[in-house]
């Protein structure tokens, strides 16, 4: 039995399909003498690529030999002999300089990987198949399933939604996220326990930075995942009045625009004039929280991963990608370490906050798109691509595909599934926190995150401004003004281009 399929926001027990791959589409086995239709698959991923490794022998240079996706494709092909699915030997890794010319010329792989954050930038260009109608259909590889979308957490699925309200990619895993901690360093400098709250975390890294030699650092990141958790924690009390157009535990692009339009959420509050006061501006308070943490980060030249392995870093913000790579070199780590979830923002730091986010995972990851190359080959090919993705997201196959790579979390791990040891603590925290969603003790990851739903350009603007704050090029005040005006302009553009029915607001 699988105890973790999420249906309409609740955990339901679901029986896994025990038969071979037999979808609701096309041939289900037997011979086929005609010319086969080729489906090319770019096996890229957010945590690691699913392309077959050159060798299946484990070694220091090949710590995670992998061919599971190749084997799963062979199983699907056996039931659909009209199709020749070719898993590419390498991935473009979502490189836009590679993908955009391919998409423009309809030469991209029929199924390709890239970051899901690009979708709003690509709307209207007919690059990808709209997956929303498929998500409303049953997944034939999950017994009893009547709606493919129901294998996902509804709010997590909503994070993949484009600004037009549709979904254009299918996510294959959850991404683990948290902090790797050099507990030996903490103890050496008088820190007895790992932090549970933002206040404790800020105190710890500030204290470490005041004591460490110049060759060591307290804190480093590879992205700004913690800032997503902080924004959600800061503003989740607005969910009740903001999550109303598509009530799913997640503020999407249109809902955020509505909140801004009605003054429920206003980053521009009191930012004007030569001496802005920022009075009552919670977005400014959020930026200050990020600024205080960011100023404690290691310099840009500091190799965070290698310095953590070398024992020269106290805290490292990680996803499954970094965890996987670091654990492969654990023989070099002659110190005690552990992996912890992000610390919660509490009223000890700021009173006007909401519930904290689910920890352990930053939600859905590894977005695969069916491209216009499949469309050019006809509806049968598009349907086959969708069926293959249904097959790969069904628990029995997904556990194998994701679990064997040892970097991500399967969508719905079964009771008897053995996750890699280095991911278990974050996975356990995630599922414990999911159980607190219904009571409101926790909210979904990125339940309200402006730079996650306002498109690629604003996402880039946010990151650059926060980097400027971190390196001293901007203050929290100047960054707030820049970002607030960018939010206003971005929302105004969406209001003009999206054709939202504001009468429903």
PDB file of C-alpha atoms in Angstrom, residues 65-324:
ATOM      1  CA  UNK A  65      25.810   4.744 -11.376  1.00  0.00           C
ATOM      2  CA  UNK A  66      22.355   5.013 -12.922  1.00  0.00           C
ATOM      3  CA  UNK A  67      20.308   3.477 -15.716  1.00  0.00           C
ATOM      4  CA  UNK A  68      16.852   3.269 -14.131  1.00  0.00           C
ATOM      5  CA  UNK A  69      15.088   5.683 -16.479  1.00  0.00           C
ATOM      6  CA  UNK A  70      16.460   3.753 -19.444  1.00  0.00           C
ATOM      7  CA  UNK A  71      15.024   0.525 -17.993  1.00  0.00           C
ATOM      8  CA  UNK A  72      11.644   2.148 -17.304  1.00  0.00           C
ATOM      9  CA  UNK A  73      11.488   3.443 -20.858  1.00  0.00           C
ATOM     10  CA  UNK A  74      12.150  -0.072 -22.129  1.00  0.00           C
ATOM     11  CA  UNK A  75       9.246  -1.343 -20.026  1.00  0.00           C
ATOM     12  CA  UNK A  76       6.929   1.330 -21.440  1.00  0.00           C
ATOM     13  CA  UNK A  77       8.111   0.639 -25.005  1.00  0.00           C
ATOM     14  CA  UNK A  78       7.313  -3.060 -24.617  1.00  0.00           C
ATOM     15  CA  UNK A  79       3.661  -2.129 -24.143  1.00  0.00           C
ATOM     16  CA  UNK A  80       3.747   0.551 -26.865  1.00  0.00           C
ATOM     17  CA  UNK A  81       5.772  -0.974 -29.725  1.00  0.00           C
ATOM     18  CA  UNK A  82       4.792   1.736 -32.200  1.00  0.00           C
ATOM     19  CA  UNK A  83       7.162   4.135 -30.441  1.00  0.00           C
ATOM     20  CA  UNK A  84      10.929   4.301 -30.235  1.00  0.00           C
ATOM     21  CA  UNK A  85      11.777   6.309 -27.117  1.00  0.00           C
ATOM     22  CA  UNK A  86      15.341   7.565 -27.237  1.00  0.00           C
ATOM     23  CA  UNK A  87      16.826   8.763 -23.953  1.00  0.00           C
ATOM     24  CA  UNK A  88      19.533  11.222 -24.949  1.00  0.00           C
ATOM     25  CA  UNK A  89      23.016  10.490 -23.651  1.00  0.00           C
ATOM     26  CA  UNK A  90      23.351  13.993 -22.198  1.00  0.00           C
ATOM     27  CA  UNK A  91      21.012  16.788 -21.142  1.00  0.00           C
ATOM     28  CA  UNK A  92      21.037  20.406 -22.250  1.00  0.00           C
ATOM     29  CA  UNK A  93      20.457  21.142 -18.547  1.00  0.00           C
ATOM     30  CA  UNK A  94      17.821  23.718 -19.383  1.00  0.00           C
ATOM     31  CA  UNK A  95      20.327  25.951 -21.192  1.00  0.00           C
ATOM     32  CA  UNK A  96      18.157  28.595 -22.860  1.00  0.00           C
ATOM     33  CA  UNK A  97      20.814  29.323 -25.478  1.00  0.00           C
ATOM     34  CA  UNK A  98      20.441  25.729 -26.613  1.00  0.00           C
ATOM     35  CA  UNK A  99      16.703  25.287 -26.112  1.00  0.00           C
ATOM     36  CA  UNK A 100      15.242  28.488 -27.555  1.00  0.00           C
ATOM     37  CA  UNK A 101      16.654  27.959 -31.082  1.00  0.00           C
ATOM     38  CA  UNK A 102      15.436  24.356 -30.926  1.00  0.00           C
ATOM     39  CA  UNK A 103      11.962  25.408 -29.806  1.00  0.00           C
ATOM     40  CA  UNK A 104      11.811  28.118 -32.457  1.00  0.00           C
ATOM     41  CA  UNK A 105      12.697  25.567 -35.143  1.00  0.00           C
ATOM     42  CA  UNK A 106      10.675  22.696 -33.638  1.00  0.00           C
ATOM     43  CA  UNK A 107      13.781  20.544 -33.274  1.00  0.00           C
ATOM     44  CA  UNK A 108      13.855  20.215 -29.474  1.00  0.00           C
ATOM     45  CA  UNK A 109      13.468  16.768 -27.910  1.00  0.00           C
ATOM     46  CA  UNK A 110       9.810  15.778 -27.774  1.00  0.00           C
ATOM     47  CA  UNK A 111      10.130  15.718 -23.988  1.00  0.00           C
ATOM     48  CA  UNK A 112      12.620  18.186 -22.576  1.00  0.00           C
ATOM     49  CA  UNK A 113      13.764  19.397 -19.196  1.00  0.00           C
ATOM     50  CA  UNK A 114      14.153  22.994 -18.150  1.00  0.00           C
ATOM     51  CA  UNK A 115      13.424  25.165 -15.148  1.00  0.00           C
ATOM     52  CA  UNK A 116       9.708  25.587 -14.576  1.00  0.00           C
ATOM     53  CA  UNK A 117      10.266  29.279 -13.803  1.00  0.00           C
ATOM     54  CA  UNK A 118      10.585  30.118 -17.506  1.00  0.00           C
ATOM     55  CA  UNK A 119       6.989  29.383 -18.391  1.00  0.00           C
ATOM     56  CA  UNK A 120       5.566  32.896 -18.087  1.00  0.00           C
ATOM     57  CA  UNK A 121       8.326  34.212 -20.344  1.00  0.00           C
ATOM     58  CA  UNK A 122       7.433  31.615 -22.976  1.00  0.00           C
ATOM     59  CA  UNK A 123       3.648  31.958 -22.988  1.00  0.00           C
ATOM     60  CA  UNK A 124       2.099  32.617 -26.377  1.00  0.00           C
ATOM     61  CA  UNK A 125       5.038  31.170 -28.316  1.00  0.00           C
ATOM     62  CA  UNK A 126       3.535  27.692 -28.810  1.00  0.00           C
ATOM     63  CA  UNK A 127       6.634  25.984 -27.478  1.00  0.00           C
ATOM     64  CA  UNK A 128       4.883  23.522 -25.167  1.00  0.00           C
ATOM     65  CA  UNK A 129       1.781  21.390 -24.876  1.00  0.00           C
ATOM     66  CA  UNK A 130      -0.804  22.537 -22.333  1.00  0.00           C
ATOM     67  CA  UNK A 131      -0.876  19.700 -19.805  1.00  0.00           C
ATOM     68  CA  UNK A 132      -3.960  20.872 -17.901  1.00  0.00           C
ATOM     69  CA  UNK A 133      -6.419  18.710 -19.904  1.00  0.00           C
ATOM     70  CA  UNK A 134      -4.210  15.662 -19.386  1.00  0.00           C
ATOM     71  CA  UNK A 135      -3.973  16.296 -15.647  1.00  0.00           C
ATOM     72  CA  UNK A 136      -7.764  16.110 -15.496  1.00  0.00           C
ATOM     73  CA  UNK A 137      -7.716  12.606 -17.009  1.00  0.00           C
ATOM     74  CA  UNK A 138      -7.142   9.365 -15.078  1.00  0.00           C
ATOM     75  CA  UNK A 139      -3.607   8.083 -14.730  1.00  0.00           C
ATOM     76  CA  UNK A 140      -4.030   4.457 -15.824  1.00  0.00           C
ATOM     77  CA  UNK A 141      -0.885   3.392 -13.994  1.00  0.00           C
ATOM     78  CA  UNK A 142      -2.354   4.229 -10.575  1.00  0.00           C
ATOM     79  CA  UNK A 143      -5.171   1.893  -9.610  1.00  0.00           C
ATOM     80  CA  UNK A 144      -8.378   3.761  -8.834  1.00  0.00           C
ATOM     81  CA  UNK A 145      -7.058   7.123  -9.987  1.00  0.00           C
ATOM     82  CA  UNK A 146      -9.667   9.270 -11.750  1.00  0.00           C
ATOM     83  CA  UNK A 147      -7.593  12.432 -12.125  1.00  0.00           C
ATOM     84  CA  UNK A 148      -3.850  12.459 -12.749  1.00  0.00           C
ATOM     85  CA  UNK A 149      -3.497  15.748 -10.822  1.00  0.00           C
ATOM     86  CA  UNK A 150      -4.615  13.996  -7.642  1.00  0.00           C
ATOM     87  CA  UNK A 151      -1.274  12.229  -7.228  1.00  0.00           C
ATOM     88  CA  UNK A 152       0.141  15.673  -6.384  1.00  0.00           C
ATOM     89  CA  UNK A 153      -0.325  17.974  -3.421  1.00  0.00           C
ATOM     90  CA  UNK A 154      -2.745  20.553  -4.845  1.00  0.00           C
ATOM     91  CA  UNK A 155      -0.819  23.591  -3.600  1.00  0.00           C
ATOM     92  CA  UNK A 156       2.507  22.193  -4.799  1.00  0.00           C
ATOM     93  CA  UNK A 157       0.998  21.544  -8.212  1.00  0.00           C
ATOM     94  CA  UNK A 158      -0.309  25.112  -8.248  1.00  0.00           C
ATOM     95  CA  UNK A 159       3.269  26.403  -8.005  1.00  0.00           C
ATOM     96  CA  UNK A 160       3.824  25.056 -11.527  1.00  0.00           C
ATOM     97  CA  UNK A 161       0.876  27.015 -12.924  1.00  0.00           C
ATOM     98  CA  UNK A 162       1.554  29.712 -15.513  1.00  0.00           C
ATOM     99  CA  UNK A 163       0.049  33.180 -15.223  1.00  0.00           C
ATOM    100  CA  UNK A 164      -2.752  32.149 -17.610  1.00  0.00           C
ATOM    101  CA  UNK A 165      -3.932  29.530 -15.097  1.00  0.00           C
ATOM    102  CA  UNK A 166      -2.722  26.488 -17.038  1.00  0.00           C
ATOM    103  CA  UNK A 167       0.072  23.988 -16.419  1.00  0.00           C
ATOM    104  CA  UNK A 168       2.606  23.249 -19.146  1.00  0.00           C
ATOM    105  CA  UNK A 169       5.061  20.907 -17.449  1.00  0.00           C
ATOM    106  CA  UNK A 170       5.009  17.727 -15.398  1.00  0.00           C
ATOM    107  CA  UNK A 171       7.181  17.529 -12.295  1.00  0.00           C
ATOM    108  CA  UNK A 172       8.782  14.207 -11.472  1.00  0.00           C
ATOM    109  CA  UNK A 173      10.075  14.607  -7.919  1.00  0.00           C
ATOM    110  CA  UNK A 174      10.252  16.722  -4.804  1.00  0.00           C
ATOM    111  CA  UNK A 175      13.419  18.622  -4.060  1.00  0.00           C
ATOM    112  CA  UNK A 176      14.922  18.190  -0.582  1.00  0.00           C
ATOM    113  CA  UNK A 177      16.064  21.448   0.990  1.00  0.00           C
ATOM    114  CA  UNK A 178      17.638  22.373   4.304  1.00  0.00           C
ATOM    115  CA  UNK A 179      20.950  23.100   6.003  1.00  0.00           C
ATOM    116  CA  UNK A 180      24.017  20.900   6.310  1.00  0.00           C
ATOM    117  CA  UNK A 181      25.657  21.732   9.624  1.00  0.00           C
ATOM    118  CA  UNK A 182      29.215  21.194  10.808  1.00  0.00           C
ATOM    119  CA  UNK A 183      28.234  20.356  14.377  1.00  0.00           C
ATOM    120  CA  UNK A 184      31.869  19.935  15.396  1.00  0.00           C
ATOM    121  CA  UNK A 185      32.499  23.584  14.505  1.00  0.00           C
ATOM    122  CA  UNK A 186      29.427  24.683  16.441  1.00  0.00           C
ATOM    123  CA  UNK A 187      30.553  22.838  19.572  1.00  0.00           C
ATOM    124  CA  UNK A 188      34.104  24.149  19.253  1.00  0.00           C
ATOM    125  CA  UNK A 189      32.780  27.711  19.399  1.00  0.00           C
ATOM    126  CA  UNK A 190      30.299  27.175  22.203  1.00  0.00           C
ATOM    127  CA  UNK A 191      27.074  26.529  20.272  1.00  0.00           C
ATOM    128  CA  UNK A 192      25.431  23.561  21.973  1.00  0.00           C
ATOM    129  CA  UNK A 193      22.565  22.816  19.567  1.00  0.00           C
ATOM    130  CA  UNK A 194      21.436  23.434  16.025  1.00  0.00           C
ATOM    131  CA  UNK A 195      18.974  26.323  15.578  1.00  0.00           C
ATOM    132  CA  UNK A 196      15.206  25.873  15.487  1.00  0.00           C
ATOM    133  CA  UNK A 197      14.285  29.526  14.870  1.00  0.00           C
ATOM    134  CA  UNK A 198      15.422  32.383  12.662  1.00  0.00           C
ATOM    135  CA  UNK A 199      16.544  34.306  15.755  1.00  0.00           C
ATOM    136  CA  UNK A 200      18.720  31.409  16.929  1.00  0.00           C
ATOM    137  CA  UNK A 201      20.145  30.931  13.436  1.00  0.00           C
ATOM    138  CA  UNK A 202      21.061  34.617  13.057  1.00  0.00           C
ATOM    139  CA  UNK A 203      22.659  34.595  16.507  1.00  0.00           C
ATOM    140  CA  UNK A 204      24.661  31.461  15.681  1.00  0.00           C
ATOM    141  CA  UNK A 205      26.085  32.640  12.366  1.00  0.00           C
ATOM    142  CA  UNK A 206      26.817  36.119  13.721  1.00  0.00           C
ATOM    143  CA  UNK A 207      28.642  34.587  16.668  1.00  0.00           C
ATOM    144  CA  UNK A 208      30.626  32.232  14.453  1.00  0.00           C
ATOM    145  CA  UNK A 209      31.666  35.005  12.085  1.00  0.00           C
ATOM    146  CA  UNK A 210      33.000  37.006  15.021  1.00  0.00           C
ATOM    147  CA  UNK A 211      35.222  34.127  16.152  1.00  0.00           C
ATOM    148  CA  UNK A 212      36.270  32.152  13.074  1.00  0.00           C
ATOM    149  CA  UNK A 213      39.680  32.585  11.429  1.00  0.00           C
ATOM    150  CA  UNK A 214      39.789  34.238   8.001  1.00  0.00           C
ATOM    151  CA  UNK A 215      39.958  30.860   6.250  1.00  0.00           C
ATOM    152  CA  UNK A 216      36.569  29.770   7.618  1.00  0.00           C
ATOM    153  CA  UNK A 217      33.014  31.039   7.256  1.00  0.00           C
ATOM    154  CA  UNK A 218      29.797  30.644   9.210  1.00  0.00           C
ATOM    155  CA  UNK A 219      27.235  30.393   6.424  1.00  0.00           C
ATOM    156  CA  UNK A 220      27.000  29.968   2.668  1.00  0.00           C
ATOM    157  CA  UNK A 221      24.290  29.224   0.151  1.00  0.00           C
ATOM    158  CA  UNK A 222      23.985  27.910  -3.366  1.00  0.00           C
ATOM    159  CA  UNK A 223      20.653  29.699  -3.958  1.00  0.00           C
ATOM    160  CA  UNK A 224      18.158  31.667  -1.837  1.00  0.00           C
ATOM    161  CA  UNK A 225      15.837  28.883  -0.728  1.00  0.00           C
ATOM    162  CA  UNK A 226      15.598  30.154   2.831  1.00  0.00           C
ATOM    163  CA  UNK A 227      14.316  33.511   1.580  1.00  0.00           C
ATOM    164  CA  UNK A 228      11.328  31.680   0.052  1.00  0.00           C
ATOM    165  CA  UNK A 229      10.558  30.106   3.415  1.00  0.00           C
ATOM    166  CA  UNK A 230      10.873  33.489   5.130  1.00  0.00           C
ATOM    167  CA  UNK A 231       8.510  35.286   2.731  1.00  0.00           C
ATOM    168  CA  UNK A 232       5.924  32.546   3.117  1.00  0.00           C
ATOM    169  CA  UNK A 233       6.301  32.623   6.910  1.00  0.00           C
ATOM    170  CA  UNK A 234       5.978  36.426   6.929  1.00  0.00           C
ATOM    171  CA  UNK A 235       2.833  36.647   4.787  1.00  0.00           C
ATOM    172  CA  UNK A 236       0.955  33.354   5.170  1.00  0.00           C
ATOM    173  CA  UNK A 237      -1.641  35.057   7.386  1.00  0.00           C
ATOM    174  CA  UNK A 238      -2.931  36.642   4.149  1.00  0.00           C
ATOM    175  CA  UNK A 239      -3.874  33.281   2.624  1.00  0.00           C
ATOM    176  CA  UNK A 240      -7.462  33.414   3.879  1.00  0.00           C
ATOM    177  CA  UNK A 241      -8.235  36.635   2.016  1.00  0.00           C
ATOM    178  CA  UNK A 242      -5.849  36.069  -0.886  1.00  0.00           C
ATOM    179  CA  UNK A 243      -6.294  32.430  -1.882  1.00  0.00           C
ATOM    180  CA  UNK A 244      -9.831  32.830  -3.222  1.00  0.00           C
ATOM    181  CA  UNK A 245      -9.809  32.568  -7.032  1.00  0.00           C
ATOM    182  CA  UNK A 246      -8.407  29.022  -7.013  1.00  0.00           C
ATOM    183  CA  UNK A 247      -8.561  27.965  -3.388  1.00  0.00           C
ATOM    184  CA  UNK A 248      -5.680  25.529  -3.101  1.00  0.00           C
ATOM    185  CA  UNK A 249      -3.371  26.775  -0.365  1.00  0.00           C
ATOM    186  CA  UNK A 250      -1.212  28.773  -2.763  1.00  0.00           C
ATOM    187  CA  UNK A 251      -1.268  32.412  -3.924  1.00  0.00           C
ATOM    188  CA  UNK A 252      -0.764  32.307  -7.686  1.00  0.00           C
ATOM    189  CA  UNK A 253       0.078  35.143 -10.086  1.00  0.00           C
ATOM    190  CA  UNK A 254      -3.463  36.408 -10.565  1.00  0.00           C
ATOM    191  CA  UNK A 255      -4.268  36.144  -6.868  1.00  0.00           C
ATOM    192  CA  UNK A 256      -1.156  38.130  -5.964  1.00  0.00           C
ATOM    193  CA  UNK A 257      -2.104  40.778  -8.534  1.00  0.00           C
ATOM    194  CA  UNK A 258      -5.578  40.932  -6.994  1.00  0.00           C
ATOM    195  CA  UNK A 259      -4.100  41.346  -3.515  1.00  0.00           C
ATOM    196  CA  UNK A 260      -1.859  44.152  -4.729  1.00  0.00           C
ATOM    197  CA  UNK A 261      -4.726  45.837  -6.569  1.00  0.00           C
ATOM    198  CA  UNK A 262      -6.897  45.778  -3.441  1.00  0.00           C
ATOM    199  CA  UNK A 263      -4.117  46.884  -1.099  1.00  0.00           C
ATOM    200  CA  UNK A 264      -4.070  43.627   0.862  1.00  0.00           C
ATOM    201  CA  UNK A 265      -0.388  43.180   0.042  1.00  0.00           C
ATOM    202  CA  UNK A 266       1.436  46.396  -0.821  1.00  0.00           C
ATOM    203  CA  UNK A 267       5.239  46.482  -1.085  1.00  0.00           C
ATOM    204  CA  UNK A 268       4.985  50.103  -2.306  1.00  0.00           C
ATOM    205  CA  UNK A 269       3.542  51.323   1.009  1.00  0.00           C
ATOM    206  CA  UNK A 270       5.374  54.456   2.203  1.00  0.00           C
ATOM    207  CA  UNK A 271       8.346  54.055  -0.139  1.00  0.00           C
ATOM    208  CA  UNK A 272       7.928  57.376  -1.991  1.00  0.00           C
ATOM    209  CA  UNK A 273       9.698  60.676  -1.511  1.00  0.00           C
ATOM    210  CA  UNK A 274      13.216  61.684  -0.605  1.00  0.00           C
ATOM    211  CA  UNK A 275      12.903  60.176   2.872  1.00  0.00           C
ATOM    212  CA  UNK A 276      10.588  57.168   2.694  1.00  0.00           C
ATOM    213  CA  UNK A 277       9.400  55.952   6.082  1.00  0.00           C
ATOM    214  CA  UNK A 278       8.449  52.367   5.124  1.00  0.00           C
ATOM    215  CA  UNK A 279       5.982  52.580   8.000  1.00  0.00           C
ATOM    216  CA  UNK A 280       3.715  49.532   8.095  1.00  0.00           C
ATOM    217  CA  UNK A 281       5.473  48.025   5.068  1.00  0.00           C
ATOM    218  CA  UNK A 282       5.826  44.315   5.806  1.00  0.00           C
ATOM    219  CA  UNK A 283       7.631  43.679   2.529  1.00  0.00           C
ATOM    220  CA  UNK A 284      10.359  46.003   3.794  1.00  0.00           C
ATOM    221  CA  UNK A 285      10.485  44.027   7.042  1.00  0.00           C
ATOM    222  CA  UNK A 286      10.881  40.853   4.989  1.00  0.00           C
ATOM    223  CA  UNK A 287      13.748  42.355   3.002  1.00  0.00           C
ATOM    224  CA  UNK A 288      15.421  43.377   6.272  1.00  0.00           C
ATOM    225  CA  UNK A 289      15.181  39.785   7.533  1.00  0.00           C
ATOM    226  CA  UNK A 290      16.837  38.560   4.344  1.00  0.00           C
ATOM    227  CA  UNK A 291      19.418  41.335   4.566  1.00  0.00           C
ATOM    228  CA  UNK A 292      20.421  40.476   8.128  1.00  0.00           C
ATOM    229  CA  UNK A 293      20.968  36.847   7.167  1.00  0.00           C
ATOM    230  CA  UNK A 294      22.550  37.692   3.818  1.00  0.00           C
ATOM    231  CA  UNK A 295      25.197  39.924   5.350  1.00  0.00           C
ATOM    232  CA  UNK A 296      26.505  36.920   7.282  1.00  0.00           C
ATOM    233  CA  UNK A 297      27.048  34.869   4.126  1.00  0.00           C
ATOM    234  CA  UNK A 298      30.460  33.901   2.859  1.00  0.00           C
ATOM    235  CA  UNK A 299      31.914  35.994   0.010  1.00  0.00           C
ATOM    236  CA  UNK A 300      31.111  35.039  -3.555  1.00  0.00           C
ATOM    237  CA  UNK A 301      34.622  33.655  -4.126  1.00  0.00           C
ATOM    238  CA  UNK A 302      34.195  31.123  -1.306  1.00  0.00           C
ATOM    239  CA  UNK A 303      33.700  27.592  -2.676  1.00  0.00           C
ATOM    240  CA  UNK A 304      30.849  26.603  -0.382  1.00  0.00           C
ATOM    241  CA  UNK A 305      30.636  22.887  -1.155  1.00  0.00           C
ATOM    242  CA  UNK A 306      34.355  22.157  -1.085  1.00  0.00           C
ATOM    243  CA  UNK A 307      34.869  24.253   2.036  1.00  0.00           C
ATOM    244  CA  UNK A 308      32.080  22.419   3.813  1.00  0.00           C
ATOM    245  CA  UNK A 309      33.706  19.111   2.897  1.00  0.00           C
ATOM    246  CA  UNK A 310      37.003  20.504   4.157  1.00  0.00           C
ATOM    247  CA  UNK A 311      35.517  21.488   7.514  1.00  0.00           C
ATOM    248  CA  UNK A 312      35.773  25.233   6.911  1.00  0.00           C
ATOM    249  CA  UNK A 313      32.070  26.112   6.887  1.00  0.00           C
ATOM    250  CA  UNK A 314      29.473  26.015   9.641  1.00  0.00           C
ATOM    251  CA  UNK A 315      26.162  26.062   7.779  1.00  0.00           C
ATOM    252  CA  UNK A 316      25.514  25.306   4.110  1.00  0.00           C
ATOM    253  CA  UNK A 317      22.104  25.772   2.517  1.00  0.00           C
ATOM    254  CA  UNK A 318      21.562  22.693   0.372  1.00  0.00           C
ATOM    255  CA  UNK A 319      19.192  20.869  -1.900  1.00  0.00           C
ATOM    256  CA  UNK A 320      19.349  17.196  -2.740  1.00  0.00           C
ATOM    257  CA  UNK A 321      21.873  18.070  -5.445  1.00  0.00           C
ATOM    258  CA  UNK A 322      24.467  19.359  -2.993  1.00  0.00           C
ATOM    259  CA  UNK A 323      23.642  16.699  -0.389  1.00  0.00           C
ATOM    260  CA  UNK A 324      24.171  13.978  -2.974  1.00  0.00           C
TER     261      UNK A 324
END
